[in-house]
mmCIF file of C-alpha atoms in Angstrom:
data_model
loop_
_atom_site.group_PDB
_atom_site.id
_atom_site.type_symbol
_atom_site.label_atom_id
_atom_site.label_comp_id
_atom_site.label_asym_id
_atom_site.label_seq_id
_atom_site.Cartn_x
_atom_site.Cartn_y
_atom_site.Cartn_z
ATOM 1 C CA ILE K 1 -7.530 3.390 -17.640
ATOM 2 C CA ILE K 2 -7.415 6.935 -16.289
ATOM 3 C CA GLN K 3 -8.458 5.578 -12.867
ATOM 4 C CA GLU K 4 -5.609 3.060 -12.961
ATOM 5 C CA CYS K 5 -3.112 5.824 -13.814
ATOM 6 C CA ASN K 6 -4.478 7.923 -10.942
ATOM 7 C CA ILE K 7 -4.092 4.988 -8.579
ATOM 8 C CA LEU K 8 -0.428 4.487 -9.470
ATOM 9 C CA TYR K 9 0.214 8.227 -9.126
ATOM 10 C CA TRP K 10 -1.471 8.419 -5.702
ATOM 11 C CA CYS K 11 0.193 5.210 -4.491
ATOM 12 C CA SER K 12 3.620 6.566 -5.430
ATOM 13 C CA THR K 13 2.864 9.828 -3.646
ATOM 14 C CA ILE K 14 1.571 8.154 -0.491
ATOM 15 C CA LEU K 15 4.510 5.736 -0.389
ATOM 16 C CA THR K 16 6.851 8.747 -0.663
ATOM 17 C CA LEU K 17 4.998 10.341 2.281
ATOM 18 C CA THR K 18 5.559 7.110 4.207
ATOM 19 C CA TYR K 19 9.300 7.126 3.529
ATOM 20 C CA HIS K 20 9.507 10.772 4.638
ATOM 21 C CA PHE K 21 7.995 9.685 7.971
ATOM 22 C CA ILE K 22 10.428 6.746 8.239
ATOM 23 C CA ASP K 23 13.490 8.862 7.415
ATOM 24 C CA SER K 24 12.447 11.580 9.863
ATOM 25 C CA LYS K 25 11.936 9.058 12.665
ATOM 26 C CA MET K 26 15.294 7.406 11.898
ATOM 27 C CA GLN K 27 17.046 10.787 12.151
ATOM 28 C CA GLU K 28 15.492 11.135 15.603
ATOM 29 C CA LYS K 29 16.069 7.560 16.868
ATOM 30 C CA GLY K 30 18.882 6.158 14.728
ATOM 31 C CA ASP K 31 18.799 2.997 12.660
ATOM 32 C CA PRO K 32 16.243 0.313 13.596
ATOM 33 C CA PRO K 33 17.382 -3.231 14.429
ATOM 34 C CA PHE K 34 15.821 -4.507 11.197
ATOM 35 C CA ARG K 35 16.011 -3.848 7.469
ATOM 36 C CA ILE K 36 13.886 -1.107 5.911
ATOM 37 C CA PRO K 37 12.953 -2.227 2.390
ATOM 38 C CA ARG K 38 13.201 0.573 -0.192
ATOM 39 C CA LEU K 39 10.304 -0.029 -2.540
ATOM 40 C CA ARG K 40 8.639 1.957 -5.282
ATOM 41 C CA PHE K 41 5.674 1.636 -7.577
ATOM 42 C CA VAL K 42 6.221 0.820 -11.221
ATOM 43 C CA LYS K 43 6.648 3.750 -13.544
ATOM 44 C CA SER K 44 3.600 4.238 -15.702
ATOM 45 C CA GLY K 45 1.978 6.571 -18.153
ATOM 46 C CA PHE K 46 -1.105 7.052 -20.267
ATOM 47 C CA CYS K 47 -0.983 6.753 -24.052
ATOM 48 C CA TYR K 48 -3.775 7.903 -26.305
ATOM 49 C CA ALA K 49 -3.835 6.545 -29.849
ATOM 50 C CA LYS K 50 -5.949 8.185 -32.507
ATOM 51 C CA SER K 51 -6.486 7.066 -36.068
ATOM 52 C CA ASP K 52 -7.788 9.581 -38.585
ATOM 53 C CA SER K 53 -8.788 6.973 -41.132
ATOM 54 C CA SER K 54 -10.907 4.736 -38.922
ATOM 55 C CA LYS K 55 -11.859 7.361 -36.328
ATOM 56 C CA ILE K 56 -10.988 4.840 -33.626
ATOM 57 C CA ASN K 57 -9.532 6.333 -30.476
ATOM 58 C CA ARG K 58 -7.989 4.185 -27.792
ATOM 59 C CA GLY K 59 -6.306 4.782 -24.460
ATOM 60 C CA TYR K 60 -3.596 2.579 -23.007
ATOM 61 C CA ILE K 61 -1.740 2.440 -19.742
ATOM 62 C CA LEU K 62 1.966 1.803 -20.170
ATOM 63 C CA GLU K 63 3.744 0.259 -17.197
ATOM 64 C CA GLU K 64 7.282 -0.702 -16.421
ATOM 65 C CA ASN K 65 7.681 -4.445 -16.840
ATOM 66 C CA ILE K 66 7.917 -6.543 -13.679
ATOM 67 C CA THR K 67 10.346 -9.347 -14.458
ATOM 68 C CA GLY K 68 10.790 -11.127 -11.116
ATOM 69 C CA ARG K 69 8.443 -13.375 -9.163
ATOM 70 C CA PHE K 70 5.080 -11.612 -8.925
ATOM 71 C CA VAL K 71 3.932 -11.664 -5.299
ATOM 72 C CA LYS K 72 0.660 -10.639 -3.673
ATOM 73 C CA TYR K 73 1.960 -9.205 -0.368
ATOM 74 C CA ILE K 74 -1.301 -7.762 1.003
ATOM 75 C CA GLY K 75 -4.753 -8.167 -0.510
ATOM 76 C CA SER K 76 -7.405 -5.491 -0.601
ATOM 77 C CA LEU K 77 -9.831 -7.018 1.894
ATOM 78 C CA PHE K 78 -7.518 -7.754 4.824
ATOM 79 C CA PRO K 79 -4.624 -5.579 6.100
ATOM 80 C CA ARG K 80 -2.194 -8.418 6.736
ATOM 81 C CA PRO K 81 0.235 -10.584 4.779
ATOM 82 C CA THR K 82 -1.453 -12.899 2.306
ATOM 83 C CA THR K 83 -0.026 -16.003 3.996
ATOM 84 C CA ARG K 84 -2.433 -15.677 6.896
ATOM 85 C CA GLY K 85 -5.458 -17.548 5.670
ATOM 86 C CA GLY K 86 -4.347 -17.177 2.053
ATOM 87 C CA THR K 87 -3.197 -19.769 -0.435
ATOM 88 C CA GLN K 88 0.119 -18.231 -1.462
ATOM 89 C CA LEU K 89 3.222 -19.153 0.467
ATOM 90 C CA LEU K 90 5.650 -16.295 0.920
ATOM 91 C CA SER K 91 9.339 -16.849 1.397
ATOM 92 C CA GLU K 92 10.891 -15.499 4.601
ATOM 93 C CA ALA K 93 12.160 -12.381 2.775
ATOM 94 C CA GLU K 94 8.757 -11.838 1.124
ATOM 95 C CA LEU K 95 6.993 -12.202 4.470
ATOM 96 C CA GLU K 96 9.374 -9.616 5.960
ATOM 97 C CA THR K 97 8.471 -7.247 3.111
ATOM 98 C CA ALA K 98 4.759 -7.939 3.654
ATOM 99 C CA GLU K 99 5.105 -7.105 7.372
ATOM 100 C CA PHE K 100 6.848 -3.857 6.414
ATOM 101 C CA LEU K 101 4.005 -3.053 4.010
ATOM 102 C CA CYS K 102 1.448 -3.636 6.799
ATOM 103 C CA PHE K 103 3.392 -1.063 8.798
ATOM 104 C CA THR K 104 3.283 1.362 5.846
ATOM 105 C CA GLN K 105 -0.511 1.052 5.816
ATOM 106 C CA HIS K 106 -0.569 2.044 9.485
ATOM 107 C CA VAL K 107 1.683 5.056 8.792
ATOM 108 C CA GLN K 108 -0.448 6.095 5.829
ATOM 109 C CA TYR K 109 -3.661 5.847 7.816
ATOM 110 C CA LEU K 110 -2.194 8.045 10.565
ATOM 111 C CA GLN K 111 -0.503 10.504 8.191
ATOM 112 C CA THR K 112 -3.740 11.040 6.239
ATOM 113 C CA LYS K 113 -5.667 11.427 9.524
ATOM 114 C CA GLY K 114 -7.706 8.329 8.762
ATOM 115 C CA TYR K 115 -8.599 9.276 5.208
ATOM 116 C CA GLY K 116 -6.597 6.701 3.318
ATOM 117 C CA TYR K 117 -3.943 4.065 2.872
ATOM 118 C CA ILE K 118 -2.691 1.751 0.144
ATOM 119 C CA SER K 119 -4.784 -1.360 0.539
ATOM 120 C CA ASP K 120 -3.345 -3.716 -2.036
ATOM 121 C CA TYR K 121 0.371 -4.397 -2.417
ATOM 122 C CA GLN K 122 1.682 -6.703 -5.104
ATOM 123 C CA GLY K 123 4.661 -6.937 -7.418
ATOM 124 C CA GLU K 124 8.214 -8.159 -7.222
ATOM 125 C CA TYR K 125 10.731 -7.304 -4.527
ATOM 126 C CA SER K 126 11.365 -3.596 -5.154
ATOM 127 C CA HIS K 127 8.753 -2.768 -7.812
ATOM 128 C CA LEU K 128 5.179 -2.621 -6.617
ATOM 129 C CA ARG K 129 1.862 -2.520 -8.369
ATOM 130 C CA SER K 130 -1.537 -1.772 -6.865
ATOM 131 C CA SER K 131 -5.042 -2.567 -8.017
ATOM 132 C CA SER K 132 -8.048 -0.293 -7.982
ATOM 133 C CA ALA K 133 -8.878 -1.073 -4.367
ATOM 134 C CA ASP K 134 -6.883 1.713 -2.751
ATOM 135 C CA TYR K 135 -8.874 3.370 -0.036
ATOM 136 C CA PHE K 136 -9.603 6.997 0.555
ATOM 137 C CA ARG K 137 -12.573 7.547 2.817
ATOM 138 C CA ASN K 138 -15.167 9.830 1.201
ATOM 139 C CA LEU K 139 -12.984 9.993 -1.914
ATOM 140 C CA GLY K 140 -12.318 6.411 -2.945
ATOM 141 C CA LYS K 141 -15.548 5.642 -4.751
ATOM 142 C CA ASN K 142 -15.417 8.731 -6.914
ATOM 143 C CA LEU K 143 -11.692 8.936 -7.674
ATOM 144 C CA PHE K 144 -10.605 5.335 -7.886
ATOM 145 C CA GLY K 145 -13.683 3.233 -8.574
ATOM 146 C CA PRO K 146 -15.577 1.041 -6.139
ATOM 147 C CA GLY K 147 -12.955 -1.672 -5.484
ATOM 148 C CA ASN K 148 -13.846 -3.298 -2.167
ATOM 149 C CA PHE K 149 -14.842 -0.030 -0.572
ATOM 150 C CA PRO K 150 -16.166 0.301 2.150
ATOM 151 C CA GLU K 151 -15.806 -3.283 3.396
ATOM 152 C CA GLY K 152 -12.013 -3.298 3.644
ATOM 153 C CA PHE K 153 -11.653 0.298 4.789
ATOM 154 C CA GLY K 154 -14.234 -0.131 7.534
ATOM 155 C CA ARG K 155 -12.360 -3.077 9.027
ATOM 156 C CA PHE K 156 -8.872 -1.590 8.847
ATOM 157 C CA THR K 157 -8.653 -0.149 12.364
ATOM 158 C CA THR K 158 -9.811 -3.378 13.991
ATOM 159 C CA GLU K 159 -7.980 -5.864 11.744
ATOM 160 C CA HIS K 160 -4.569 -4.217 11.347
ATOM 161 C CA GLU K 161 -2.041 -6.171 13.383
ATOM 162 C CA CYS K 162 0.748 -4.001 14.747
ATOM 163 C CA ASN K 163 4.164 -5.564 14.309
ATOM 164 C CA GLY K 164 7.785 -4.810 15.221
ATOM 165 C CA TYR K 165 7.950 -1.977 12.702
ATOM 166 C CA CYS K 166 4.870 -0.290 14.216
ATOM 167 C CA ARG K 167 6.285 -0.596 17.724
ATOM 168 C CA TRP K 168 9.825 0.577 16.886
ATOM 169 C CA PHE K 169 8.501 3.608 15.006
ATOM 170 C CA GLU K 170 6.167 4.291 17.967
ATOM 171 C CA LEU K 171 2.928 4.315 16.006
ATOM 172 C CA VAL K 172 -0.258 4.918 17.942
ATOM 173 C CA PRO K 173 -2.263 1.663 18.011
ATOM 174 C CA LEU K 174 -5.375 1.770 15.848
ATOM 175 C CA VAL K 175 -7.514 -0.138 18.356
ATOM 176 C CA TRP K 176 -7.588 -0.119 22.133
ATOM 177 C CA PRO K 177 -5.547 -2.947 23.691
ATOM 178 C CA ALA K 178 -8.641 -4.253 25.498
ATOM 179 C CA THR K 179 -10.249 -5.123 22.151
ATOM 180 C CA ALA K 180 -7.097 -6.327 20.464
ATOM 181 C CA SER K 181 -5.083 -7.904 23.254
ATOM 182 C CA SER K 182 -4.536 -11.068 21.255
ATOM 183 C CA ARG K 183 -3.005 -9.074 18.381
ATOM 184 C CA HIS K 184 -0.593 -6.770 20.242
#
């Protein structure tokens, strides 16, 4: 439970770092020709219950309720929208959000100098939730649990597909064009 609370805390912090990058770039270049979704992770907290009579101690994670359609935008093993090879069909608006979230992964990877990114995005339109598969190289196993580390993290730089967000915000490609010409 403590790991899950840490994950939500770190995800919120890293998403805030991403929006700082976006806002800074928009001050420099102006508004992009597309919508920038404003998302956040659910609010959460840790509750510890103790009973003197039964000497039973329990910990609970308390999370803000997600009331809308629960969507898996990006899974932990592949850094792309879940509709590519997945079973879930995303609406056009959900796919646009998933593409934006792929871009945020790219920003996070660059901003952390290759040490981490949010690997698993799910939730409803503006309220996100993440599982325990968030990646931080050399840190992830100890801080957040094993998740799908290192399989997903090791493939990120070769399987991330740059999109219009990545290009407009002038992100450095993660792979050389010669090895990813079909993706860029």
